[in-house]
Coordinates of C-alpha atoms (C1' of nucleotides) in Angstrom, one line a residue:
Chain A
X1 CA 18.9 -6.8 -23.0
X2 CA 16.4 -7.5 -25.4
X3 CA 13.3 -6.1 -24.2
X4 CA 11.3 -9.3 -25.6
X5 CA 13.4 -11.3 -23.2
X6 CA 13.0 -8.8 -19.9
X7 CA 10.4 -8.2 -17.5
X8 CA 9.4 -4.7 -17.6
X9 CA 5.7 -4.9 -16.3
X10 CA 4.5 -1.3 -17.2
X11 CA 1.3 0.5 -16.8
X12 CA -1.0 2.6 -18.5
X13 CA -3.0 3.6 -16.6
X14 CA -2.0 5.1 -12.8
X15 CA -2.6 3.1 -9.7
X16 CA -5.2 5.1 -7.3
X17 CA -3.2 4.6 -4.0
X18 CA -0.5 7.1 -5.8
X19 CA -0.3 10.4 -4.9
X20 CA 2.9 11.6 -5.4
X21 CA 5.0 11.9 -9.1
X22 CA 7.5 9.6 -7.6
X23 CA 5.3 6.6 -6.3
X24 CA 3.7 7.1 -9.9
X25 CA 6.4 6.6 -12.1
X26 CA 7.6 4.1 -10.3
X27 CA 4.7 2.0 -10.5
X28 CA 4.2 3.1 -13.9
X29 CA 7.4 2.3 -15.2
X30 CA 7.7 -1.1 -13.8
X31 CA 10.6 -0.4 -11.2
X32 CA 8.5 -1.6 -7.7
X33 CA 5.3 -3.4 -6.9
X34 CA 3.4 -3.2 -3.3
X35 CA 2.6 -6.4 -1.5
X36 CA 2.1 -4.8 1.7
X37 CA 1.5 -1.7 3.4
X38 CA 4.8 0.3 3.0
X39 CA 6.4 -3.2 1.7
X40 CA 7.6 -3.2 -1.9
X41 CA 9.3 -5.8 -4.4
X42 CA 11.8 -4.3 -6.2
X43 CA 11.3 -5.0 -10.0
X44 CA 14.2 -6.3 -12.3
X45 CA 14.5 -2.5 -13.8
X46 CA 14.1 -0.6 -10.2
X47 CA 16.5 -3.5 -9.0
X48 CA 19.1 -2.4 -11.9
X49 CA 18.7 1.3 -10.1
X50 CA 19.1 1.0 -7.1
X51 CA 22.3 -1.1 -7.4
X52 CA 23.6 2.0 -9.4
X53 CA 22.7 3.9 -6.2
X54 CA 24.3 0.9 -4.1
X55 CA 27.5 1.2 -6.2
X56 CA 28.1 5.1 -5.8
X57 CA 27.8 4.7 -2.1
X58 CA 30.1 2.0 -1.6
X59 CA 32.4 4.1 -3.7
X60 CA 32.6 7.1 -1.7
X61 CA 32.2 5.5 1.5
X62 CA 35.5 3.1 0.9
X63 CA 37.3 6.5 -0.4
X64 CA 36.1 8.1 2.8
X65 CA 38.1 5.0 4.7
X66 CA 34.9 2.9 5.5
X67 CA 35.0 -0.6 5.8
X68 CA 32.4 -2.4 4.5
X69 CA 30.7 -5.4 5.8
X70 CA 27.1 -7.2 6.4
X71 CA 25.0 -8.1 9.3
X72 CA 21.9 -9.9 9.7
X73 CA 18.6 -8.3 9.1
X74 CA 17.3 -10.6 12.7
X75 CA 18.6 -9.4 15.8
X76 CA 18.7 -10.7 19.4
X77 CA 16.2 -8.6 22.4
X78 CA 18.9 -9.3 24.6
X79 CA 21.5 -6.8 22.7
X80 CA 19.1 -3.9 22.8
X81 CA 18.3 -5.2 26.0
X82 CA 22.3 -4.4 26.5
X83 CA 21.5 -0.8 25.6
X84 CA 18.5 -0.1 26.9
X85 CA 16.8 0.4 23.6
X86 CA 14.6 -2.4 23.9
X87 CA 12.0 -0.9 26.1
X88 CA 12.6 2.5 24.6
X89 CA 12.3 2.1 20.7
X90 CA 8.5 1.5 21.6
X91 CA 6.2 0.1 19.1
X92 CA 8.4 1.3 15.7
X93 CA 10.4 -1.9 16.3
X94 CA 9.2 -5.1 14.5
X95 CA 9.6 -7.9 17.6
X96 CA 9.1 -11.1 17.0
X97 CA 10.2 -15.0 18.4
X98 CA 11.4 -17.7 17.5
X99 CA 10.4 -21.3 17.5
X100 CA 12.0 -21.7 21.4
X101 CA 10.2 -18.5 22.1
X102 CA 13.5 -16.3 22.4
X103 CA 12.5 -12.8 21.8
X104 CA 14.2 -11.7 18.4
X105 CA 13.5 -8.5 16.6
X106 CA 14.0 -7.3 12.8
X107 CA 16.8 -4.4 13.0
X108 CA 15.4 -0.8 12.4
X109 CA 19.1 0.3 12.7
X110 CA 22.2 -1.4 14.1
X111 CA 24.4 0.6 16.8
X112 CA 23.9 -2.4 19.5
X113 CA 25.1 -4.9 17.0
X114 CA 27.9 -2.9 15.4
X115 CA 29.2 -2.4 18.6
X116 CA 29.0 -6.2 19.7
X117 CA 31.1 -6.8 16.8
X118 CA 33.3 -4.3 17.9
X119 CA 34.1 -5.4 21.0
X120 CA 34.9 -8.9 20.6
X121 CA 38.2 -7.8 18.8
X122 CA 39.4 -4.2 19.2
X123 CA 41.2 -3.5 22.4
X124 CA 43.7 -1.0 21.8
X125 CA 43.7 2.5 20.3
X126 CA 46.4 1.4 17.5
X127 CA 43.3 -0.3 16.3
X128 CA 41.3 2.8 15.7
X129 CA 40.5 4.6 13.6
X130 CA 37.7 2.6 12.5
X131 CA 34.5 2.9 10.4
X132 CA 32.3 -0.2 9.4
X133 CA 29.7 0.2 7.2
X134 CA 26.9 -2.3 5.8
X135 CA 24.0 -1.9 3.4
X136 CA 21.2 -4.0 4.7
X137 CA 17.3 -3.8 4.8
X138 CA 16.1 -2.5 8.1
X139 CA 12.2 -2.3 8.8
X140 CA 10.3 0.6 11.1
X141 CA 6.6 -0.5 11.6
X142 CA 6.1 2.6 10.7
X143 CA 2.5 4.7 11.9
X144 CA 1.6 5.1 8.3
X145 CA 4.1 4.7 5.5
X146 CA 3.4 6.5 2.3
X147 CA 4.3 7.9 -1.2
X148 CA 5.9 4.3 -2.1
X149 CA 9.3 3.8 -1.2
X150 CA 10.0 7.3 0.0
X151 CA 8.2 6.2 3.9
X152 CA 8.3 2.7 3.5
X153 CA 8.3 0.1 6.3
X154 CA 11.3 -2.0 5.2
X155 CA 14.0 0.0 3.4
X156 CA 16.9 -0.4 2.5
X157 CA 19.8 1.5 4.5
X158 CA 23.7 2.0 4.1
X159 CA 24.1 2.9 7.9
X160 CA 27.6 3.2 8.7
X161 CA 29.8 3.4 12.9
X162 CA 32.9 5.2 13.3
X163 CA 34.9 4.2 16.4
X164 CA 37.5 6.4 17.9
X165 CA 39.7 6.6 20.9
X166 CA 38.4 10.7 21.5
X167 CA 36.0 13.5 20.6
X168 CA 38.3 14.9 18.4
X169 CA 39.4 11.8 16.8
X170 CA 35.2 11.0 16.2
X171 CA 34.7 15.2 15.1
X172 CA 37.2 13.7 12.0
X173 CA 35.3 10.7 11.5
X174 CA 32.5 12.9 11.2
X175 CA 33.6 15.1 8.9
X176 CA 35.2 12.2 6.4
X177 CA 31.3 11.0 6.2
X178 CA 30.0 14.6 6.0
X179 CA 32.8 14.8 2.7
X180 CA 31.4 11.5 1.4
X181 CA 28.0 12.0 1.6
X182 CA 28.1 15.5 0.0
X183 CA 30.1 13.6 -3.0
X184 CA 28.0 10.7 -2.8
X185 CA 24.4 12.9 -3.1
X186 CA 26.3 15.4 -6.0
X187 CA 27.4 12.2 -8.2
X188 CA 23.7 11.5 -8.3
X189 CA 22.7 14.7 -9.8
X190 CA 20.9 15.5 -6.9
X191 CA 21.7 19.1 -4.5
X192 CA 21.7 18.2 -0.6
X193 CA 22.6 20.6 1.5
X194 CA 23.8 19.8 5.2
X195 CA 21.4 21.3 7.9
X196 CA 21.6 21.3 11.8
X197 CA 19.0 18.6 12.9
X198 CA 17.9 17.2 16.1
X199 CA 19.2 13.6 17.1
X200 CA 16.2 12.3 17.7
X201 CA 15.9 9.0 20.1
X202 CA 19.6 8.1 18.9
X203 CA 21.4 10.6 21.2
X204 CA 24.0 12.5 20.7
X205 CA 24.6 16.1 20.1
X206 CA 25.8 16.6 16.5
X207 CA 24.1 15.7 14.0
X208 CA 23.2 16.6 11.0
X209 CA 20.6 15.7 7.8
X210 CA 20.9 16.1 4.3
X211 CA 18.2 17.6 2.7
X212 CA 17.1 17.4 -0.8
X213 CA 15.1 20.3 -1.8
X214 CA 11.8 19.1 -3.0
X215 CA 8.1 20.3 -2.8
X216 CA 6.8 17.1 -1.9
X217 CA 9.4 16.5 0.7
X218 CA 8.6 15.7 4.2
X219 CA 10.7 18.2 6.5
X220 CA 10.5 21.8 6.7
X221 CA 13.6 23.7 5.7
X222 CA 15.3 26.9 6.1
X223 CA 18.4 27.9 4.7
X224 CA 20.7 30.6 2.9
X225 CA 20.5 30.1 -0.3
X226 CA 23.9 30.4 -0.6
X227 CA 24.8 27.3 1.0
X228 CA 24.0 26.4 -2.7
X229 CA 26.7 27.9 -4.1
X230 CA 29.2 25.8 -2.7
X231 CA 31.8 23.6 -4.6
X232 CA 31.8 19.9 -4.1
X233 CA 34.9 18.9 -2.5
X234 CA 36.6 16.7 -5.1
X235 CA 37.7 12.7 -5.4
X236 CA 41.1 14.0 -4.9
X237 CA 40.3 14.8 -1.3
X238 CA 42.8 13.9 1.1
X239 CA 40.6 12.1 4.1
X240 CA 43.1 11.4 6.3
X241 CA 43.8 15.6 6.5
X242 CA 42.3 16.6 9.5
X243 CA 42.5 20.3 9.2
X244 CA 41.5 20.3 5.7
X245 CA 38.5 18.6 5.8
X246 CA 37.5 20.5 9.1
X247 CA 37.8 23.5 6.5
X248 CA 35.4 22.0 3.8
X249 CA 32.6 21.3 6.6
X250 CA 33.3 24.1 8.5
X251 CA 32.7 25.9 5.1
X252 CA 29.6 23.9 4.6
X253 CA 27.8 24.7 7.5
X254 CA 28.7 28.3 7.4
X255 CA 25.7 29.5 5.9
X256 CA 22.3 29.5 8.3
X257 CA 20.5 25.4 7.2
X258 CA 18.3 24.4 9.3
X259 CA 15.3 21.6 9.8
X260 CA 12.3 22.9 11.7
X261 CA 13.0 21.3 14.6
X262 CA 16.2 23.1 14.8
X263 CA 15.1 26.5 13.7
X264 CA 16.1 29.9 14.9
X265 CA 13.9 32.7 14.2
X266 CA 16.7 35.3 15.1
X267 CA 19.4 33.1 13.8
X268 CA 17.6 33.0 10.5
X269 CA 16.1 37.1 10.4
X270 CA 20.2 37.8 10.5
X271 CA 20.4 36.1 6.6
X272 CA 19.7 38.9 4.2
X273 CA 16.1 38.4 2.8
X274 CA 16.8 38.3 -0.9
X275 CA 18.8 34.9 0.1
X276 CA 16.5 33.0 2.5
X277 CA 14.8 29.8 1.4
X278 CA 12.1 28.3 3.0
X279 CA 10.9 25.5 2.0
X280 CA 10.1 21.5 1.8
X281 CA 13.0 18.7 1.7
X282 CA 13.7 14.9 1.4
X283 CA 15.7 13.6 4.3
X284 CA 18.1 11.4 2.2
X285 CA 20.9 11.5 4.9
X286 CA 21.5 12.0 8.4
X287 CA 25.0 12.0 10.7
X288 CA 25.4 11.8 13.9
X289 CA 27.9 12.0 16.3
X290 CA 27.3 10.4 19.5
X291 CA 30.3 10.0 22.1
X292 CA 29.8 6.9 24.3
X293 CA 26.1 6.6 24.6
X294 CA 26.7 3.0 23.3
X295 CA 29.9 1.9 23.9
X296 CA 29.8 2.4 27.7
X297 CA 26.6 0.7 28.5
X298 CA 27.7 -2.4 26.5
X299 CA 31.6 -1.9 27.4
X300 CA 33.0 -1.1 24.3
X301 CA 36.4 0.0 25.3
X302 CA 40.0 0.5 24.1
X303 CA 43.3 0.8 25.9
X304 CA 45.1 4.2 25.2
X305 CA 48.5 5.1 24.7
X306 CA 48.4 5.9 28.5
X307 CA 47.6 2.2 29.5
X308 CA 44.1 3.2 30.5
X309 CA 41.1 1.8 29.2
X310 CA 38.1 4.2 27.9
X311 CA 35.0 3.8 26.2
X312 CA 35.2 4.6 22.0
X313 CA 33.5 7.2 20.8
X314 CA 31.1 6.4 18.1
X315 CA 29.2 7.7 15.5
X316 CA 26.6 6.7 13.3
X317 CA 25.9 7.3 9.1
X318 CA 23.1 6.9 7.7
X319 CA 22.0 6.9 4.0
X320 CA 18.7 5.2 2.4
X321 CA 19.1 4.1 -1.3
X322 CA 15.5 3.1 -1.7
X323 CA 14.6 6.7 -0.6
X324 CA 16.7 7.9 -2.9
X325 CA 15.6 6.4 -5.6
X326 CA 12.4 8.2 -5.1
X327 CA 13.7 11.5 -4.3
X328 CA 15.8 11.1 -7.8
X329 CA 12.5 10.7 -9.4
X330 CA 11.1 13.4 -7.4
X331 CA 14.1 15.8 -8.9
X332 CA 14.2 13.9 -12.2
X333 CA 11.0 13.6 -14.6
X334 CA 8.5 15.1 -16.6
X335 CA 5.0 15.1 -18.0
X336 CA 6.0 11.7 -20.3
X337 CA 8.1 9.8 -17.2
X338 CA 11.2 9.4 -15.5
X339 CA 14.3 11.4 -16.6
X340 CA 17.1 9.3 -14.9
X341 CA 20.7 11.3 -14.8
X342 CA 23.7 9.5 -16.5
X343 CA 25.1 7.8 -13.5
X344 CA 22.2 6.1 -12.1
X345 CA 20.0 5.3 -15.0
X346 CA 18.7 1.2 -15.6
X347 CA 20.2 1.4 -18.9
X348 CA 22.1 4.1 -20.7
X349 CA 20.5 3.3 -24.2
X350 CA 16.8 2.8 -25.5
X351 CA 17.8 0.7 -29.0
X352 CA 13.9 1.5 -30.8
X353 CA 13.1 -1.1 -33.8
X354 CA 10.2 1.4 -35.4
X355 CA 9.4 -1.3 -37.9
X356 CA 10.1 -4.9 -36.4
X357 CA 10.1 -7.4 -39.0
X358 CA 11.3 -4.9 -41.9
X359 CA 14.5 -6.2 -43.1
X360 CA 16.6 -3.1 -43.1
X361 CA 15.9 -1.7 -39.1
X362 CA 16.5 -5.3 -37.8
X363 CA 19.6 -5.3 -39.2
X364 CA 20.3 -2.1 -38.2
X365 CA 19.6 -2.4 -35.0
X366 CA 20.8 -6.0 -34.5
X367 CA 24.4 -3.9 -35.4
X368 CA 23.6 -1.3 -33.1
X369 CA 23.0 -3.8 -30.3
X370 CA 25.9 -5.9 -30.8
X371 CA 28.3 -3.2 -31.5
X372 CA 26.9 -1.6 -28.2
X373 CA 26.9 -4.2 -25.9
X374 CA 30.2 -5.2 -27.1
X375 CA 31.6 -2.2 -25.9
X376 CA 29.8 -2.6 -22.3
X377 CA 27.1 -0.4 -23.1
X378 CA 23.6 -1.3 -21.2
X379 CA 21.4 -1.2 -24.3
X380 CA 17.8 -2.4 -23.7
X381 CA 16.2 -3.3 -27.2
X382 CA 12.9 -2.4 -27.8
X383 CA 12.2 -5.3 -30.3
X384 CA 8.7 -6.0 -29.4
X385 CA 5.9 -6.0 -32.0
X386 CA 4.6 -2.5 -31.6
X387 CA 4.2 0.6 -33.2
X388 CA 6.3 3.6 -32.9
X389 CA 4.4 5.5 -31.0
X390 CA 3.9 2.8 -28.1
X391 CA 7.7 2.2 -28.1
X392 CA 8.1 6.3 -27.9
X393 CA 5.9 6.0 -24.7
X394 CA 7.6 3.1 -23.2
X395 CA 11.1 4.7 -23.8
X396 CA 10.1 8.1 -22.3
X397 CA 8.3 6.6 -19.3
X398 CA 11.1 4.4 -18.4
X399 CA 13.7 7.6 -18.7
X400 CA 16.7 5.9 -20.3
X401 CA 19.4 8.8 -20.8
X402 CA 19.2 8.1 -24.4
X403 CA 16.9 7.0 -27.7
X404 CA 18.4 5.8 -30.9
X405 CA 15.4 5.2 -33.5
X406 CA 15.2 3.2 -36.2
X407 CA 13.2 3.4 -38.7
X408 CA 12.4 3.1 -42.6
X409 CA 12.3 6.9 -43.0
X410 CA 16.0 7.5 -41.5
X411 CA 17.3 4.2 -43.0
X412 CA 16.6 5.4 -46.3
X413 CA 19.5 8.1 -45.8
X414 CA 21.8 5.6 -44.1
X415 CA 20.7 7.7 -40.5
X416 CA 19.6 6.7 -37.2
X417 CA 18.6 9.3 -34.9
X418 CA 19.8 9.9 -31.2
X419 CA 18.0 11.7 -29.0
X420 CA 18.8 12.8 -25.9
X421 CA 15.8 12.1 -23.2
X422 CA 16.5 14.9 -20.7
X423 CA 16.2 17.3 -23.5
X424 CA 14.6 16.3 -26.2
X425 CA 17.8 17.1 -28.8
X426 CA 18.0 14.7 -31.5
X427 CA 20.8 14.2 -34.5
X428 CA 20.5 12.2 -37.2
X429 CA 24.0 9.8 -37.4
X430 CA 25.3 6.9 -39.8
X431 CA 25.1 3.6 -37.3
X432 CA 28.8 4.2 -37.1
X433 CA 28.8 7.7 -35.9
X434 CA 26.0 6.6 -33.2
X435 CA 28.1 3.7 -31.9
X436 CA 31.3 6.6 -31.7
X437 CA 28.7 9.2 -30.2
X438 CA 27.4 6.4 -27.7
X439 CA 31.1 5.3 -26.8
X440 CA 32.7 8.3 -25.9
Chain B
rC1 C1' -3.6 5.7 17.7
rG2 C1' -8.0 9.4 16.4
rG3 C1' -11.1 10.8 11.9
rG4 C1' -12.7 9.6 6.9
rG5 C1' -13.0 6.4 2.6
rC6 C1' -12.4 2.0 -0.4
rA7 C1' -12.5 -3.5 -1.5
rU8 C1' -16.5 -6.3 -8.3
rA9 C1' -11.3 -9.6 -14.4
rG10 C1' -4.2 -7.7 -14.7
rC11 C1' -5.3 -1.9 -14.3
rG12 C1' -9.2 2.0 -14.0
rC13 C1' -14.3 1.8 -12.9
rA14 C1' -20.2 1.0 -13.3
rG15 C1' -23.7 -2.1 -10.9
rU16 C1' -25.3 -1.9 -4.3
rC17 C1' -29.9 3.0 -2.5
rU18 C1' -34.7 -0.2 -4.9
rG19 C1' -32.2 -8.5 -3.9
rG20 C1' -33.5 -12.0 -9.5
rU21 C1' -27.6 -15.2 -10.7
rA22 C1' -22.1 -9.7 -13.3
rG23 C1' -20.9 -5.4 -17.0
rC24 C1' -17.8 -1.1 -19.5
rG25 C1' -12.9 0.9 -21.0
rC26 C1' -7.8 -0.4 -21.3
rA27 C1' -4.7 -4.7 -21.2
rU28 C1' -4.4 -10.2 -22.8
rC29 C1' -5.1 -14.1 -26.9
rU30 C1' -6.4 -15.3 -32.5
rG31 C1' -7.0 -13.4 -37.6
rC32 C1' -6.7 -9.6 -41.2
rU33 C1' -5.2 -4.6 -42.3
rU34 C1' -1.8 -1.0 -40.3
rU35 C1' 3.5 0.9 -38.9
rG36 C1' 7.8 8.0 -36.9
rG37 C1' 4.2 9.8 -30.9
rG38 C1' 0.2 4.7 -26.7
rA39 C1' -3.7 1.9 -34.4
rG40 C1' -8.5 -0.2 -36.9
rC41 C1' -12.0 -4.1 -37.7
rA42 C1' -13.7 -9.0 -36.4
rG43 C1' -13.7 -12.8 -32.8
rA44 C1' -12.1 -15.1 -28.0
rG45 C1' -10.5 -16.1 -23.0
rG46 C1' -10.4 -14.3 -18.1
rG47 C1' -14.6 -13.3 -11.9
rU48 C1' -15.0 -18.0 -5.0
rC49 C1' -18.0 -9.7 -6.5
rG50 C1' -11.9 -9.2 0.2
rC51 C1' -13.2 -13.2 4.2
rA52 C1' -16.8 -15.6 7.6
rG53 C1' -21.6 -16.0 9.4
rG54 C1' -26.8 -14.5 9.0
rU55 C1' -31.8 -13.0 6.6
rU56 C1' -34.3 -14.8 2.0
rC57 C1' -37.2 -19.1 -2.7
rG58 C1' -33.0 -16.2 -4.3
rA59 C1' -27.5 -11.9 -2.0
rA60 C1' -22.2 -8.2 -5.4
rU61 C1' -26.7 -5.8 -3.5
rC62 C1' -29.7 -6.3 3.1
rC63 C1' -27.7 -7.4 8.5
rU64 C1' -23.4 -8.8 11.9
rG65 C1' -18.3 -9.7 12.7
rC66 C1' -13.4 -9.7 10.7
rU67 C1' -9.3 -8.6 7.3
rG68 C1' -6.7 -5.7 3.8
rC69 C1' -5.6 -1.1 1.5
rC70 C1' -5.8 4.3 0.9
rC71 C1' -6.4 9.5 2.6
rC72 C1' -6.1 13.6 6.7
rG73 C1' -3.8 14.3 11.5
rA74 C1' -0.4 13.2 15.5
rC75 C1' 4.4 10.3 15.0
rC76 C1' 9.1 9.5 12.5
rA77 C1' 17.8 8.1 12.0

RNA sequence: CGGGGCAUAGCGCAGUCUGGUAGCGCAUCUGCUUUGGGAGCAGAGGGUCGCAGGUUCGAAUCCUGCUGCCCCGACCA
C-alpha cells in the first residue's frame, strides 16, 4: 500500500478526552475515531488489526473443535423473555422496537439465541459434542464507558456455547476453550493468566477470566507469580484427550490467581511472599461453565443413550478483540508510539522514501516495494512529500515491526537500512539482502 | 445514577468576569528555498462561537431551558 493512496488520518497533537496510553495511540495513530460516547469507527489501519486479532482467534478456536457461525446483532424480547433475562439484564441492555412496535433489543451477549438455534435441530446425544462460535458486535449501554475501546459500549466479541450431554462432558468443553484461549492470548505476545472469577449475572459456577497484567487495567489481581512460569500448551495439542487436557488446566490453575471478587486472604497468605503479585489486570477473556441454566427454561434437550431426554449442558466463551487491541497497546509501545508484535501488526514493513522525487531512492524503493509485495509482504510506502524526520515520526507512531530507509546517504554505498522498531537495531543491507532478510 | 467540568476553524487553545460584530499555535492550500529525527520565508482559504428562546441599539460574552462530551464514584461476561 502506497501510503499516498491510504487513509491514515494521524495526529499531532493528543486529543483531551484521552487518558490512557492506549486510547492515545490509538487516536494518534489513526487506528479509531469516536462518534459517540463509548462508540468508535474503526479506521482502515485499526480495521487491518483487528482482523489480525479476528484471524488468530478463529484459528485456535476451530483447532479447539469450535464451529463457527454468525448471528444477528438484533434480537427478539420474546427470547430473553424465554430465559427470564429480559427483566433481569436491567438497564445495560440496548431495547428498542420496531416499526409494528415489537419489542427488539441489540444483543449484549447471545446464550438465548444460541440455544434457539440449538434446539431446532439437535435431538440426540450422537449429536454432541458441540461448540458454536460467532464474532459479532454486541452493545452494553454501558454506565460510563472509558479509555476508548478498552470500555466501550458496542464491542466487538467472539463469544462462543459448548453443548453437552453431561457435567463431565461440558468440564472437557471447558477445558478445550481454557487450552485455546491461553494459545490464542500467547500467539499475541500478550501473558494472561487464568484466575478464579465470579459469574456474575450469567450463572454458573465455574468460571474463570483471563487477565492481562497491566497498570491501567480495570480488575484487581492476585496471584503466584509462578503461574507465569508455565509453558503454553502447544498446536500439537490433542483436544479430543480428555485426561490430557484436564492435566494442562489442572496445571494452570494450580497456582493461587485470583480476581478481587474471588479473593482469599488465607488462601493467598499460604503463597510464599517473595512470589505474590498484586496487582491491576485487563479482563480480555472470561469462561464459564453453566450446566442447564439455559437449556431447561427454553427446553434445550437431547435424547441419551438411555432413551431419556435431559437438558444439555452448556457453556459460554468469551473473548473481546476490540479490547484487545487496546490492551496490546497497553503491553506494546513507547515514548514515540505503538510497538505492534509480529503477528498482529497493520503491516509488517514501513518502506521510507527519505528523498521523494530523487531519482535514485524512488527507484530503490519502487524495487523494494514490488519485490516485497510480490512475495506477500504487507509493505506500506511512505511515498509522501515529506521530510525524513516527519516520516520517522509517522513510522514510529504507527509501530510497524519494521523500517527500511532510503536515502541518498545509504544509496551512495548501494545500502538500505533495516531497522527493527521494537528495538531500535538497525543494519545496513544491499536491496537484495533486505528483500532476503524481510522474506525469511 | 450522584458529584465536578467542558462545548469558539480539522486538532490544541485564548477571548466570556467588564456586551461593540472572532483570534493564536499546529494542520490545510499556493510559491520559493530546504531534505537522515515532526523545516524556513511569503501569501491564502477555512467559523450558524453546541442548540433553542430571552434581555439589549448591539450577544461568543448576560439570563432561561435543552443537548453532547469528559473526569471522579458506584456499576460492569
Amino acid at each position: 500500500m502506497r501510503l499516498s493512496r491510504y487513509f491514515l488520518p494521524i495526529l499531532r497533537e493528543t486529543p483531551k478526552e484521552a487518558e490512557i496510553a492506549s486510547h492515545r495511540l490509538m487516536l494518534r495513530a489513526g487506528l479509531i475515531r469516536q462518534e459517540s460516547a463509548g462508540i468508535y469507527a474503526w479506521l482502515p489501519l485499526g480495521l487491518r488489526v483487528l482482523d489480525k486479532v479476528t484471524a488468530i482467534i478463529r484459528e485456535e478456536q476451530d483447532r479447539s473443535g469450535a464451529v463457527e457461525l454468525l448471528m444477528p446483532t438484533i434480537q427478539s424480547a420474546d427470547l430473553w423473555r424465554e430465559s427470564g433475562r429480559y427483566e433481569a439484564y436491567g438497564k445495560e441492555m440496548l431495547r428498542i422496537k420496531d416499526r409494528h412496535d415489537r419489542e427488539m433489543l441489540f444483543g449484549p451477549t447471545n446464550e438465548e439465541m444460541i440455544t434457539e438455534v440449538f434446539r431446532g435441530y439437535v435431538r440426540s446425544y450422537k449429536d454432541l459434542p458441540l461448540n458454536l462460535y460467532h464474532i459479532q458486535w454486541k452493545f452494553r449501554d454501558e454506565i460510563r464507558p472509558r479509555f476508548g475501546t478498552m470500555r466501550s459500549r458496542e464491542f466487538l466479541m467472539k463469544d462462543a456455547y459448548s453443548f453437552d450431554l453431561d457435567e463431565a462432558g461440558a468440564r472437557h468443553a471447558y477445558n478445550r476453550m481454557f487450552v485455546a484461549y491461553l494459545r490464542t492470548f500467547a500467539r499475541m505476545g500478550l501473558t494472561s493468566i487464568p484466575m478464579r472469577a465470579d459469574t456474575g449475572p450469567i450463572g454458573g459456577n465455574l468460571s474463570h477470566e483471563f487477565i492481562i497484567l497491566a497498570s491501567t487495567g480495570e480488575s484487581e489481581v492476585h496471584c503466584d507469580k509462578s503461574v507465569l512460569d508455565l509453558s503454553i500448551p502447544t498446536a500439537e495439542t490433542d483436544f479430543e484427550d480428555v485426561a490430557g487436557l484436564q492435566k494442562i488446566v489442572d496445571a494452570w490453575t494450580t497456582p493461587y490467581a485470583a480476581t478481587s471478587e474471588m479473593h482469599d486472604e488465607a488462601a493467598f497468605a499460604a503463597v510464599p511472599a517473595d512470589r505474590k503479585v498484586s496487582a491491576r489486570g485487563i479482563e480480555v477473556g472470561h469462561i464459564f461453565y453453566f450446566g442447564t441454566k439455559y437449556s431447561e427454561p427454553m427446553d434445550a434437550k437431547v435424547t441419551g443413550p438411555d432413551g431419556q431426554e435431559r437438558p444439555v449442558h452448556m457453556g459460554s466463551y468469551g473473548i473481546g478483540p476490540s479490547r484487545l487491541v487496546a490492551a496490546m497497546i497497553e503491553a506494546f509501545h513507547d515514548e514515540q508510539g505503538i510497538v505492534w508484535p509480529d503477528e498482529v501488526a497493520p503491516f509488517k514493513v514501513a518502506l521510507m522514501n527519505l528523498k521523494v522525487g530523487d531519482a535514485g531512492t524512488d527507484e530503490a524503493c519502487e524495487t523494494l516495494y514490488r519485490a516485497l509485495t510480490a512475495r506477500g509482504i504487507d509493505v506500506l510506502y511512505d511515498d509522501r512529500d515529506e521530510r525524513p524526520g516527519a516520516k520517522f515520526a509517522t513510522a514510529d507512531l504507527i509501530g510497524l515491526p519494521w523500517q527500511v530507509l532510503v536515502g541518498p546517504k545509504g544509496l551512495a554505498e548501494g545500502k538500505v537500512e533495516l531497522k527493527r522498531r521494537a528495538t531500535g537495531e538497525r543494519v545496513l543491507l544491499s536491496v537484495e539482502d533486505a528483500v532476503l532478510r524481510l522474506s525469511a
